[in-house]
Short mmCIF file of C-alpha atoms and ligand atoms in Angstrom, two decimals:
data_model
loop_
_atom_site.label_atom_id
_atom_site.label_comp_id
_atom_site.label_asym_id
_atom_site.label_seq_id
_atom_site.Cartn_x
_atom_site.Cartn_y
_atom_site.Cartn_z
CA UNK A 1 8.31 -21.45 3.63
CA UNK A 2 5.12 -19.69 2.61
CA UNK A 3 2.36 -21.41 0.68
CA UNK A 4 1.37 -18.41 -1.44
CA UNK A 5 -2.10 -19.50 -2.47
CA UNK A 6 -2.94 -20.11 1.20
CA UNK A 7 -1.69 -16.64 2.10
CA UNK A 8 -3.71 -15.03 -0.70
CA UNK A 9 -6.80 -16.94 0.43
CA UNK A 10 -6.35 -15.69 4.02
CA UNK A 11 -5.88 -12.10 2.87
CA UNK A 12 -8.96 -12.34 0.62
CA UNK A 13 -11.07 -13.63 3.53
CA UNK A 14 -9.79 -10.89 5.79
CA UNK A 15 -10.51 -8.13 3.27
CA UNK A 16 -13.77 -9.04 1.53
CA UNK A 17 -15.26 -6.55 -0.95
CA UNK A 18 -11.89 -4.94 -1.63
CA UNK A 19 -11.14 -6.01 -5.23
CA UNK A 20 -8.63 -3.25 -6.03
CA UNK A 21 -6.64 -3.92 -2.86
CA UNK A 22 -6.65 -7.68 -3.39
CA UNK A 23 -5.59 -7.27 -7.00
CA UNK A 24 -2.60 -5.15 -5.92
CA UNK A 25 -1.62 -7.65 -3.20
CA UNK A 26 -1.83 -10.61 -5.59
CA UNK A 27 0.28 -8.83 -8.19
CA UNK A 28 3.06 -8.07 -5.70
CA UNK A 29 3.03 -11.50 -4.05
CA UNK A 30 3.07 -13.30 -7.42
CA UNK A 31 6.13 -11.28 -8.47
CA UNK A 32 8.06 -11.82 -5.27
CA UNK A 33 7.43 -15.59 -5.12
CA UNK A 34 11.11 -16.42 -5.87
CA UNK A 35 12.26 -14.13 -3.04
CA UNK A 36 9.84 -15.75 -0.60
CA UNK A 37 11.57 -19.10 -1.13
CA UNK A 38 13.99 -17.87 1.55
CA UNK A 39 12.31 -19.15 4.73
CA UNK A 40 13.36 -16.09 6.77
CA UNK A 41 10.36 -14.15 5.41
CA UNK A 42 7.91 -16.74 6.66
CA UNK A 43 9.71 -16.97 10.02
CA UNK A 44 9.37 -13.21 10.39
CA UNK A 45 5.66 -13.17 9.25
CA UNK A 46 6.51 -10.61 6.57
CA UNK A 47 3.47 -11.22 4.35
CA UNK A 48 1.09 -10.87 7.30
CA UNK A 49 2.81 -7.65 8.44
CA UNK A 50 3.25 -6.06 5.01
CA UNK A 51 -0.39 -6.62 3.92
CA UNK A 52 -1.99 -5.32 7.13
CA UNK A 53 -2.05 -1.50 7.36
CA UNK A 54 -0.70 0.14 10.53
CA UNK A 55 -4.09 1.83 10.68
CA UNK A 56 -6.99 2.76 8.40
CA UNK A 57 -8.98 5.82 9.30
CA UNK A 58 -12.44 6.80 7.98
CA UNK A 59 -14.27 9.93 9.05
CA UNK A 60 -17.27 12.15 8.31
CA UNK A 61 -16.66 15.42 6.51
CA UNK A 62 -19.55 17.88 6.89
CA UNK A 63 -19.36 21.09 4.89
CA UNK A 64 -21.73 23.85 3.78
CA UNK A 65 -22.48 24.37 0.08
CA UNK A 66 -23.19 27.74 -1.54
CA UNK A 67 -26.93 27.42 -0.92
CA UNK A 68 -26.33 26.99 2.83
CA UNK A 69 -27.11 23.26 2.87
CA UNK A 70 -24.99 20.93 4.99
CA UNK A 71 -23.39 18.24 2.82
CA UNK A 72 -21.71 15.07 4.06
CA UNK A 73 -18.83 13.08 2.54
CA UNK A 74 -16.53 10.38 3.83
CA UNK A 75 -12.81 11.01 4.34
CA UNK A 76 -10.07 8.36 4.47
CA UNK A 77 -6.42 8.02 5.41
CA UNK A 78 -4.67 4.67 5.31
CA UNK A 79 -1.30 4.73 7.09
CA UNK A 80 0.03 1.51 5.65
CA UNK A 81 3.67 1.15 6.56
CA UNK A 82 6.32 3.42 8.07
CA UNK A 83 9.33 1.08 8.13
CA UNK A 84 11.33 3.40 5.88
CA UNK A 85 10.07 6.84 6.94
CA UNK A 86 6.95 8.90 7.70
CA UNK A 87 3.81 7.75 5.87
CA UNK A 88 3.74 9.49 2.50
CA UNK A 89 1.22 9.52 -0.31
CA UNK A 90 -1.44 11.56 -2.01
CA UNK A 91 -5.06 12.47 -1.34
CA UNK A 92 -7.67 11.65 -3.98
CA UNK A 93 -10.99 13.50 -4.26
CA UNK A 94 -13.26 11.56 -6.64
CA UNK A 95 -16.78 10.10 -6.26
CA UNK A 96 -15.40 6.57 -6.83
CA UNK A 97 -13.16 6.71 -3.75
CA UNK A 98 -13.73 3.95 -1.19
CA UNK A 99 -11.61 2.02 1.33
CA UNK A 100 -10.55 -0.60 -1.24
CA UNK A 101 -9.19 2.02 -3.63
CA UNK A 102 -7.36 3.93 -0.89
CA UNK A 103 -5.88 0.71 0.50
CA UNK A 104 -4.67 -0.41 -2.92
CA UNK A 105 -3.08 2.98 -3.55
CA UNK A 106 -1.46 3.02 -0.09
CA UNK A 107 -0.14 -0.52 -0.59
CA UNK A 108 1.41 0.38 -3.96
CA UNK A 109 2.84 3.54 -2.43
CA UNK A 110 4.91 1.57 0.11
CA UNK A 111 6.94 -0.10 -2.63
CA UNK A 112 7.03 2.93 -4.92
CA UNK A 113 8.42 5.09 -2.14
CA UNK A 114 10.98 2.39 -1.28
CA UNK A 115 12.15 2.42 -4.93
CA UNK A 116 12.94 6.15 -4.77
CA UNK A 117 15.64 5.40 -2.18
CA UNK A 118 14.33 8.27 -0.03
CA UNK A 119 13.23 7.82 3.60
CA UNK A 120 9.49 7.57 2.94
CA UNK A 121 6.85 5.18 4.26
CA UNK A 122 3.57 4.50 2.44
CA UNK A 123 0.08 5.92 2.90
CA UNK A 124 -2.85 7.32 0.93
CA UNK A 125 -6.08 9.15 1.62
CA UNK A 126 -8.94 11.02 0.09
CA UNK A 127 -12.67 11.39 -0.08
CA UNK A 128 -15.68 10.52 -2.23
CA UNK A 129 -16.16 14.30 -2.60
CA UNK A 130 -16.59 15.34 -6.27
CA UNK A 131 -14.79 18.63 -6.95
CA UNK A 132 -16.43 18.93 -10.40
CA UNK A 133 -18.83 21.83 -10.70
CA UNK A 134 -18.07 23.18 -7.22
CA UNK A 135 -17.25 26.85 -6.65
CA UNK A 136 -13.87 27.89 -5.21
CA UNK A 137 -15.62 28.72 -1.94
CA UNK A 138 -17.19 25.25 -1.76
CA UNK A 139 -13.83 23.61 -2.48
CA UNK A 140 -12.28 25.70 0.29
CA UNK A 141 -14.97 24.85 2.85
CA UNK A 142 -14.70 21.16 2.00
CA UNK A 143 -10.89 21.20 2.26
CA UNK A 144 -11.00 23.03 5.60
CA UNK A 145 -13.50 20.59 7.03
CA UNK A 146 -11.55 17.59 5.70
CA UNK A 147 -8.32 18.92 7.23
CA UNK A 148 -9.99 19.67 10.57
CA UNK A 149 -10.24 15.91 11.06
CA UNK A 150 -7.15 14.80 9.10
CA UNK A 151 -4.88 17.18 11.06
CA UNK A 152 -5.23 14.89 14.10
CA UNK A 153 -3.29 12.17 12.32
CA UNK A 154 -0.61 13.89 10.20
CA UNK A 155 2.59 15.91 10.71
CA UNK A 156 5.96 16.59 9.05
CA UNK A 157 7.61 13.61 10.80
CA UNK A 158 4.51 11.44 10.96
CA UNK A 159 2.43 11.43 7.80
CA UNK A 160 2.79 13.83 4.87
CA UNK A 161 -0.08 13.85 2.33
CA UNK A 162 0.09 15.40 -1.16
CA UNK A 163 -2.13 15.60 -4.26
CA UNK A 164 -3.62 12.92 -6.51
CA UNK A 165 -6.74 12.84 -8.71
CA UNK A 166 -8.86 15.90 -7.95
CA UNK A 167 -6.30 17.40 -5.57
CA UNK A 168 -3.85 19.95 -6.93
CA UNK A 169 -2.16 23.13 -5.79
CA UNK A 170 -5.47 24.89 -5.00
CA UNK A 171 -6.74 22.14 -2.68
CA UNK A 172 -3.32 21.66 -1.04
CA UNK A 173 -3.27 25.42 -0.36
CA UNK A 174 -6.65 25.40 1.40
CA UNK A 175 -5.66 22.32 3.42
CA UNK A 176 -2.26 23.75 4.35
CA UNK A 177 -3.87 27.01 5.50
CA UNK A 178 -6.28 25.11 7.74
CA UNK A 179 -3.55 22.82 9.12
CA UNK A 180 -1.40 25.83 10.02
CA UNK A 181 -4.36 27.54 11.70
CA UNK A 182 -5.24 24.46 13.76
CA UNK A 183 -1.68 23.58 14.79
CA UNK A 184 -0.26 27.10 14.96
CA UNK A 185 2.89 25.62 13.44
CA UNK A 186 4.52 26.27 10.07
CA UNK A 187 5.74 22.86 9.01
CA UNK A 188 5.90 20.82 5.82
CA UNK A 189 3.01 18.52 6.70
CA UNK A 190 1.83 18.55 3.07
CA UNK A 191 3.73 18.51 -0.22
CA UNK A 192 2.64 19.81 -3.59
CA UNK A 193 2.39 23.28 -2.06
CA UNK A 194 2.61 26.37 -4.27
CA UNK A 195 6.18 27.58 -4.80
CA UNK A 196 4.96 30.90 -3.37
CA UNK A 197 4.94 29.49 0.19
CA UNK A 198 7.19 26.45 0.56
CA UNK A 199 6.50 24.21 -2.40
CA UNK A 200 9.33 22.75 -4.44
CA UNK A 201 10.06 23.91 -7.96
CA UNK A 202 9.32 21.08 -10.45
CA UNK A 203 6.95 19.22 -8.05
CA UNK A 204 4.00 20.02 -10.28
CA UNK A 205 5.82 18.67 -13.34
CA UNK A 206 7.63 15.84 -11.53
CA UNK A 207 5.38 12.83 -12.13
CA UNK A 208 4.99 13.48 -15.86
CA UNK A 209 8.61 14.54 -16.43
CA UNK A 210 9.85 11.61 -14.35
CA UNK A 211 7.70 9.22 -16.38
CA UNK A 212 9.31 10.38 -19.61
CA UNK A 213 12.84 10.27 -18.10
CA UNK A 214 12.08 6.71 -17.01
CA UNK A 215 10.79 5.75 -20.48
CA UNK A 216 13.94 7.23 -22.00
CA UNK A 217 16.06 5.08 -19.65
CA UNK A 218 14.25 1.91 -20.69
CA UNK A 219 14.53 2.73 -24.39
CA UNK A 220 18.24 3.62 -24.08
CA UNK A 221 18.85 0.32 -22.29
CA UNK A 222 17.31 -1.42 -25.33
CA UNK A 223 19.45 0.57 -27.77
CA UNK A 224 16.67 2.97 -28.73
CA UNK A 225 15.76 6.61 -28.02
CA UNK A 226 12.54 8.45 -27.30
CA UNK A 227 13.30 11.28 -29.71
CA UNK A 228 11.12 11.20 -32.82
CA UNK A 229 8.65 8.70 -31.37
CA UNK A 230 4.87 8.87 -31.79
CA UNK A 231 3.35 8.92 -28.31
CA UNK A 232 -0.21 8.32 -27.11
CA UNK A 233 -1.10 9.67 -23.66
CA UNK A 234 -4.36 9.16 -21.76
CA UNK A 235 -5.68 11.52 -19.11
CA UNK A 236 -5.58 15.31 -19.26
CA UNK A 237 -4.65 16.14 -15.68
CA UNK A 238 -1.43 16.92 -13.88
CA UNK A 239 0.43 13.75 -14.86
CA UNK A 240 -0.77 13.54 -18.48
CA UNK A 241 -0.11 17.19 -19.33
CA UNK A 242 3.45 17.18 -17.97
CA UNK A 243 4.26 13.81 -19.52
CA UNK A 244 3.11 15.20 -22.87
CA UNK A 245 5.12 18.39 -22.27
CA UNK A 246 8.39 16.55 -21.56
CA UNK A 247 7.83 14.12 -24.44
CA UNK A 248 7.43 17.08 -26.79
CA UNK A 249 10.55 18.74 -25.37
CA UNK A 250 12.47 15.56 -26.16
CA UNK A 251 11.30 15.55 -29.78
CA UNK A 252 8.25 13.27 -29.67
CA UNK A 253 4.94 13.81 -31.42
CA UNK A 254 2.13 13.47 -28.86
CA UNK A 255 -1.03 12.38 -30.65
CA UNK A 256 -3.72 11.86 -28.00
CA UNK A 257 -5.06 12.89 -24.59
CA UNK A 258 -8.30 11.86 -22.87
CA UNK A 259 -10.53 12.83 -19.95
CA UNK A 260 -13.56 11.32 -18.25
CA UNK A 261 -15.86 12.46 -21.09
CA UNK A 262 -13.85 11.66 -24.24
CA UNK A 263 -10.55 11.84 -26.09
CA UNK A 264 -8.71 13.92 -28.68
CA UNK A 265 -6.49 12.92 -31.59
CA UNK A 266 -4.36 15.62 -33.17
CA UNK A 267 -2.26 14.19 -36.01
CA UNK A 268 -0.15 17.38 -36.04
CA UNK A 269 0.71 16.93 -32.36
CA UNK A 270 -1.31 18.06 -29.34
CA UNK A 271 -1.20 21.81 -28.62
CA UNK A 272 -0.63 21.83 -24.85
CA UNK A 273 -1.28 25.55 -24.48
CA UNK A 274 -4.86 24.92 -25.62
CA UNK A 275 -5.20 21.88 -23.32
CA UNK A 276 -3.86 23.72 -20.26
CA UNK A 277 -6.30 26.53 -20.87
CA UNK A 278 -9.25 24.10 -21.09
CA UNK A 279 -8.29 21.79 -18.20
CA UNK A 280 -6.39 24.03 -15.76
CA UNK A 281 -7.93 27.49 -16.28
CA UNK A 282 -11.51 26.85 -17.44
CA UNK A 283 -11.74 23.36 -15.78
CA UNK A 284 -13.85 22.15 -18.74
CA UNK A 285 -13.72 19.03 -20.92
CA UNK A 286 -11.64 18.22 -23.99
CA UNK A 287 -14.53 18.66 -26.45
CA UNK A 288 -13.52 22.35 -26.50
CA UNK A 289 -10.15 21.46 -28.07
CA UNK A 290 -11.61 21.40 -31.60
CA UNK A 291 -12.63 25.06 -31.30
CA UNK A 292 -8.94 26.03 -31.36
CA UNK A 293 -7.68 23.06 -33.43
CA UNK A 294 -10.35 22.38 -36.10
CA UNK A 295 -8.28 19.65 -37.81
CA UNK A 296 -8.14 17.56 -34.64
CA UNK A 297 -10.67 14.81 -33.81
CA UNK A 298 -12.79 14.68 -30.66
CA UNK A 299 -14.47 11.40 -29.71
CA UNK A 300 -16.81 11.09 -26.78
CA UNK A 301 -16.49 7.96 -24.60
CA UNK A 302 -13.59 5.77 -23.58
CA UNK A 303 -10.23 5.89 -25.36
CA UNK A 304 -9.37 2.38 -26.59
CA UNK A 305 -5.80 3.13 -27.74
CA UNK A 306 -6.71 2.74 -31.41
CA UNK A 307 -4.24 5.36 -32.67
CA UNK A 308 -0.94 3.74 -33.80
CA UNK A 309 2.02 4.81 -31.66
CA UNK A 310 5.40 3.53 -30.47
CA UNK A 311 5.11 4.77 -26.88
CA UNK A 312 1.96 4.50 -24.73
CA UNK A 313 1.69 6.47 -21.48
CA UNK A 314 -1.58 5.79 -19.60
CA UNK A 315 -1.95 8.70 -17.15
CA UNK A 316 -5.62 8.80 -16.08
CA UNK A 317 -6.75 6.23 -13.50
CA UNK A 318 -6.76 2.57 -12.43
CA UNK A 319 -8.14 -0.11 -14.79
CA UNK A 320 -8.49 2.38 -17.66
CA UNK A 321 -6.64 0.10 -20.15
CA UNK A 322 -8.50 -3.15 -20.83
CA UNK A 323 -7.55 -6.27 -22.79
CA UNK A 324 -8.95 -4.91 -26.05
CA UNK A 325 -6.93 -1.70 -25.66
CA UNK A 326 -3.59 -3.43 -25.08
CA UNK A 327 -4.36 -5.71 -28.01
CA UNK A 328 -4.87 -2.59 -30.17
CA UNK A 329 -1.50 -1.24 -29.00
CA UNK A 330 0.29 -4.52 -29.69
CA UNK A 331 -1.35 -4.98 -33.13
CA UNK A 332 -0.31 -1.44 -34.09
CA UNK A 333 3.35 -2.08 -33.25
CA UNK A 334 3.64 -0.19 -29.95
CA UNK A 335 7.11 -0.76 -28.44
CA UNK A 336 6.62 0.30 -24.83
CA UNK A 337 3.93 1.00 -22.23
CA UNK A 338 5.02 3.00 -19.19
CA UNK A 339 2.40 3.70 -16.52
CA UNK A 340 1.90 7.29 -15.35
CA UNK A 341 -1.29 6.37 -13.47
CA UNK A 342 -1.40 3.86 -10.62
CA UNK A 343 -2.35 0.44 -11.98
CA UNK A 344 -4.00 1.64 -15.22
CA UNK A 345 -3.95 -1.86 -16.77
CA UNK A 346 -6.64 -4.33 -15.80
CA UNK A 347 -5.30 -7.69 -14.52
CA UNK A 348 -6.34 -9.26 -17.84
CA UNK A 349 -4.58 -6.57 -19.89
CA UNK A 350 -1.44 -6.99 -17.79
CA UNK A 351 -1.38 -10.73 -18.46
CA UNK A 352 -1.51 -10.09 -22.22
CA UNK A 353 1.30 -7.52 -22.02
CA UNK A 354 3.57 -9.77 -19.98
CA UNK A 355 3.25 -12.48 -22.64
CA UNK A 356 3.72 -10.18 -25.64
CA UNK A 357 6.77 -8.71 -27.30
CA UNK A 358 6.36 -5.24 -25.79
CA UNK A 359 8.26 -3.44 -23.04
CA UNK A 360 6.25 -2.58 -19.95
CA UNK A 361 6.98 -0.60 -16.77
CA UNK A 362 4.67 -0.59 -13.73
CA UNK A 363 3.56 2.70 -12.20
CA UNK A 364 5.29 2.07 -8.92
CA UNK A 365 8.57 2.51 -10.82
CA UNK A 366 7.71 4.78 -13.73
CA UNK A 367 5.49 7.31 -11.90
CA UNK A 368 7.66 7.56 -8.77
CA UNK A 369 9.03 10.95 -9.85
CA UNK A 370 6.12 12.78 -8.19
CA UNK A 371 6.60 11.34 -4.75
CA UNK A 372 10.37 11.59 -5.17
CA UNK A 373 10.15 15.36 -5.63
CA UNK A 374 7.68 15.42 -2.73
CA UNK A 375 10.52 13.86 -0.72
CA UNK A 376 12.80 16.62 -1.97
CA UNK A 377 10.15 19.19 -0.95
CA UNK A 378 10.22 17.72 2.57
CA UNK A 379 14.02 18.03 2.65
CA UNK A 380 13.90 21.65 1.51
CA UNK A 381 11.23 22.48 4.11
CA UNK A 382 13.26 20.89 6.92
CA UNK A 383 16.42 22.69 5.86
CA UNK A 384 14.56 25.98 5.36
CA UNK A 385 15.95 26.45 1.88
CA UNK A 386 14.93 26.23 -1.74
CA UNK A 387 16.68 24.52 -4.63
CA UNK A 388 16.54 25.89 -8.19
CA UNK A 389 14.49 24.21 -10.92
CA UNK A 390 17.71 22.94 -12.48
CA UNK A 391 18.86 21.38 -9.20
CA UNK A 392 15.53 19.62 -8.59
CA UNK A 393 15.26 18.46 -12.21
CA UNK A 394 18.79 17.00 -12.10
CA UNK A 395 17.98 15.15 -8.86
CA UNK A 396 14.73 13.87 -10.41
CA UNK A 397 16.63 12.57 -13.47
CA UNK A 398 19.13 10.84 -11.18
CA UNK A 399 16.38 9.23 -9.09
CA UNK A 400 14.52 7.91 -12.17
CA UNK A 401 17.75 6.47 -13.57
CA UNK A 402 18.52 4.91 -10.17
CA UNK A 403 15.08 3.28 -10.09
CA UNK A 404 15.50 1.86 -13.58
CA UNK A 405 19.02 0.57 -12.89
CA UNK A 406 17.91 -1.09 -9.63
CA UNK A 407 14.82 -2.77 -11.00
CA UNK A 408 16.51 -3.98 -14.16
CA UNK A 409 19.31 -5.42 -12.02
CA UNK A 410 16.76 -7.19 -9.78
CA UNK A 411 14.90 -8.54 -12.84
CA UNK A 412 18.16 -9.88 -14.28
CA UNK A 413 19.20 -11.40 -10.94
CA UNK A 414 15.99 -13.42 -10.88
CA UNK A 415 16.41 -14.57 -14.49
CA UNK A 416 13.87 -12.36 -16.30
CA UNK A 417 15.91 -9.33 -17.42
CA UNK A 418 13.04 -7.57 -19.27
CA UNK A 419 10.39 -8.20 -16.61
CA UNK A 420 10.34 -4.76 -14.98
CA UNK A 421 7.15 -5.58 -13.08
CA UNK A 422 8.97 -8.38 -11.30
CA UNK A 423 12.11 -6.26 -10.87
CA UNK A 424 10.15 -3.37 -9.31
CA UNK A 425 8.15 -5.56 -6.97
CA UNK A 426 11.19 -7.53 -5.84
CA UNK A 427 13.36 -4.48 -5.32
CA UNK A 428 10.66 -2.54 -3.40
CA UNK A 429 9.55 -5.56 -1.38
CA UNK A 430 13.07 -6.51 -0.29
CA UNK A 431 13.86 -2.97 0.90
CA UNK A 432 10.71 -2.73 3.00
CA UNK A 433 10.97 -6.29 4.33
CA UNK A 434 14.62 -5.79 5.39
CA UNK A 435 13.66 -2.60 7.27
CA UNK A 436 10.72 -4.34 8.99
CA UNK A 437 12.91 -7.27 10.06
CA UNK A 438 15.52 -4.98 11.60
CA UNK A 439 12.89 -3.20 13.71
CA UNK A 440 11.69 -6.16 15.75
CA UNK A 441 8.16 -7.44 16.24
CA UNK A 442 6.31 -4.32 15.07
P1 NDP B 501 -5.80 14.78 -12.15
O1 NDP B 501 -7.01 14.88 -11.33
O2 NDP B 501 -4.96 15.98 -12.38
O3 NDP B 501 -6.16 14.19 -13.60
C1 NDP B 501 -6.81 12.98 -13.75
C2 NDP B 501 -7.19 12.81 -15.22
O4 NDP B 501 -7.70 11.51 -15.43
C3 NDP B 501 -8.27 13.78 -15.65
O5 NDP B 501 -8.07 14.13 -17.00
C4 NDP B 501 -9.55 12.97 -15.46
O6 NDP B 501 -10.61 13.40 -16.31
C5 NDP B 501 -9.08 11.59 -15.83
N1 NDP B 501 -9.84 10.60 -15.06
C6 NDP B 501 -9.89 10.49 -13.72
N2 NDP B 501 -10.72 9.49 -13.35
C7 NDP B 501 -11.19 8.98 -14.49
C8 NDP B 501 -12.07 7.94 -14.77
N3 NDP B 501 -12.65 7.20 -13.81
N4 NDP B 501 -12.32 7.67 -16.07
C9 NDP B 501 -11.74 8.40 -17.06
N5 NDP B 501 -10.89 9.42 -16.84
C10 NDP B 501 -10.62 9.70 -15.58
O7 NDP B 501 -4.93 13.60 -11.51
P2 NDP B 501 -3.39 13.25 -11.71
O8 NDP B 501 -2.97 13.62 -13.09
O9 NDP B 501 -2.66 13.79 -10.57
O10 NDP B 501 -3.42 11.67 -11.56
C11 NDP B 501 -3.56 10.79 -12.66
C12 NDP B 501 -3.07 9.40 -12.27
O11 NDP B 501 -1.68 9.48 -11.90
C13 NDP B 501 -3.76 8.75 -11.07
O12 NDP B 501 -3.79 7.37 -11.27
C14 NDP B 501 -2.84 9.08 -9.91
O13 NDP B 501 -2.99 8.17 -8.85
C15 NDP B 501 -1.48 8.92 -10.60
N6 NDP B 501 -0.36 9.59 -9.97
C16 NDP B 501 -0.39 10.92 -9.67
C17 NDP B 501 0.71 11.54 -9.12
C18 NDP B 501 0.77 13.00 -8.85
O14 NDP B 501 1.83 13.48 -8.43
N7 NDP B 501 -0.28 13.77 -9.09
C19 NDP B 501 1.92 10.77 -8.80
C20 NDP B 501 1.89 9.40 -9.24
C21 NDP B 501 0.78 8.85 -9.78
P3 NDP B 501 -11.43 14.75 -16.01
O15 NDP B 501 -10.49 15.86 -16.37
O16 NDP B 501 -12.61 14.68 -16.89
O17 NDP B 501 -11.74 14.72 -14.56
O1 2IT B 502 0.57 8.28 -6.43
C1 2IT B 502 1.46 9.08 -6.05
O2 2IT B 502 2.64 8.75 -5.98
C2 2IT B 502 1.05 10.44 -5.71
N1 2IT B 502 -0.12 10.78 -5.86
C3 2IT B 502 2.05 11.43 -5.19
C4 2IT B 502 2.30 11.19 -3.72
C5 2IT B 502 3.13 12.24 -3.03
O3 2IT B 502 3.20 12.13 -1.79
O4 2IT B 502 3.72 13.11 -3.65
#
């Protein structure tokens, strides 16, 4: 049987200077400790195999800015595990991107993708390129250069990237165009494409909508309903906007959003038309919100979750919610935190939440709607057909319900029925481990 602290020590020594990755590994291994009591996992070296990526690729991306100067960034793709299907996971363009962050995201993605029940392995990629303040032409030249190298490693049956922070429909379009030109093949090697040329309806909305469907499932299970709830959301990107949109459609009042510069509080409920115009059309910051909604508040700096709410949906980035913030939520009577972002709670904040009287769902379960609809986009591309919005939305609802049912069953089986972190990690881990064990010494 495994000695877990020994294993964690070995992994830490093998991956120095990778705090985000090590944090993600520790969280999963801590949760699955009761499963690992079965000695078959140790016999089959599952921890060693599941924590070592199949391969991690880093490459130079040279591109020419509008002044004619050659600029250099670093690109990454971590192909972590393909026991269940082709590597699948987003690309992040943000100056903070490094190998530790990409490895942590790829590691989380393995279990998230397993939870969807679709045939998807786990991977993630990106670059330290900062899309902010760049012209469309600069974004295009960067994406083309990035894909010139990435195209050597991906393919519809091999590795299928999508969007993440800083990568949306525009960037996917430029990368898809370049991939097609290099390969001379029209295949679904990327998801999150525009619906104009092979994207799935509802993909853009899927992570945010799925998050709210998931939250509704948890609340229903506890004899409650999302309708009429006060909701705080952080972030103002793809996930945050569509989470807020679905919450409003289901009768919630959404009070806050945030971005990297500051946050807004609108006691009458956020006007998403104004937000979409600022963030998606003008690509500016939320300080402009007050120009259209003078009664709203704008605060520069970090959002500390000080506005009382019943539902909290962190949808910006990792480690955005610290101990003080979760304490604010708990003190103000928040009932549930469901993660739209990947690992938005710091390890310290998570510890507080797990010991408090508040429901909590980890991102690998609650934000899996995005990659699930990416899986459906892959199916539609392979079949050369297109499902209606209603069809995709129904499938998304079914997948989110399936994830909740499975993880709550796993949590109950291991004696902690409300511990959805444990349920998600156990359920995802067991699926991947079973698949690895059936495929021999790979
Ligand atoms: P976007 O780039 O569309 O939006 C990100 C938002 O978060 C922006 O409002 C951005 O602010 C803010 N933000 C990013 N980094 C920071 C930071 N360091 N500090 C403060 N604010 C920050 O990304 P997505 O909405 O796609 O992704 C949000 C989260 O959801 C990420 O954790 C991502 O991994 C996760 N996720 C995304 C999925 C998807 O399908 N897109 C699927 C599942 C999870 P600003 O506008 O100022 O840049
Ligand atoms: O974190 C995620 O799940 C994503 N960024 C979406 C991945 C995908 O392949 O759709």
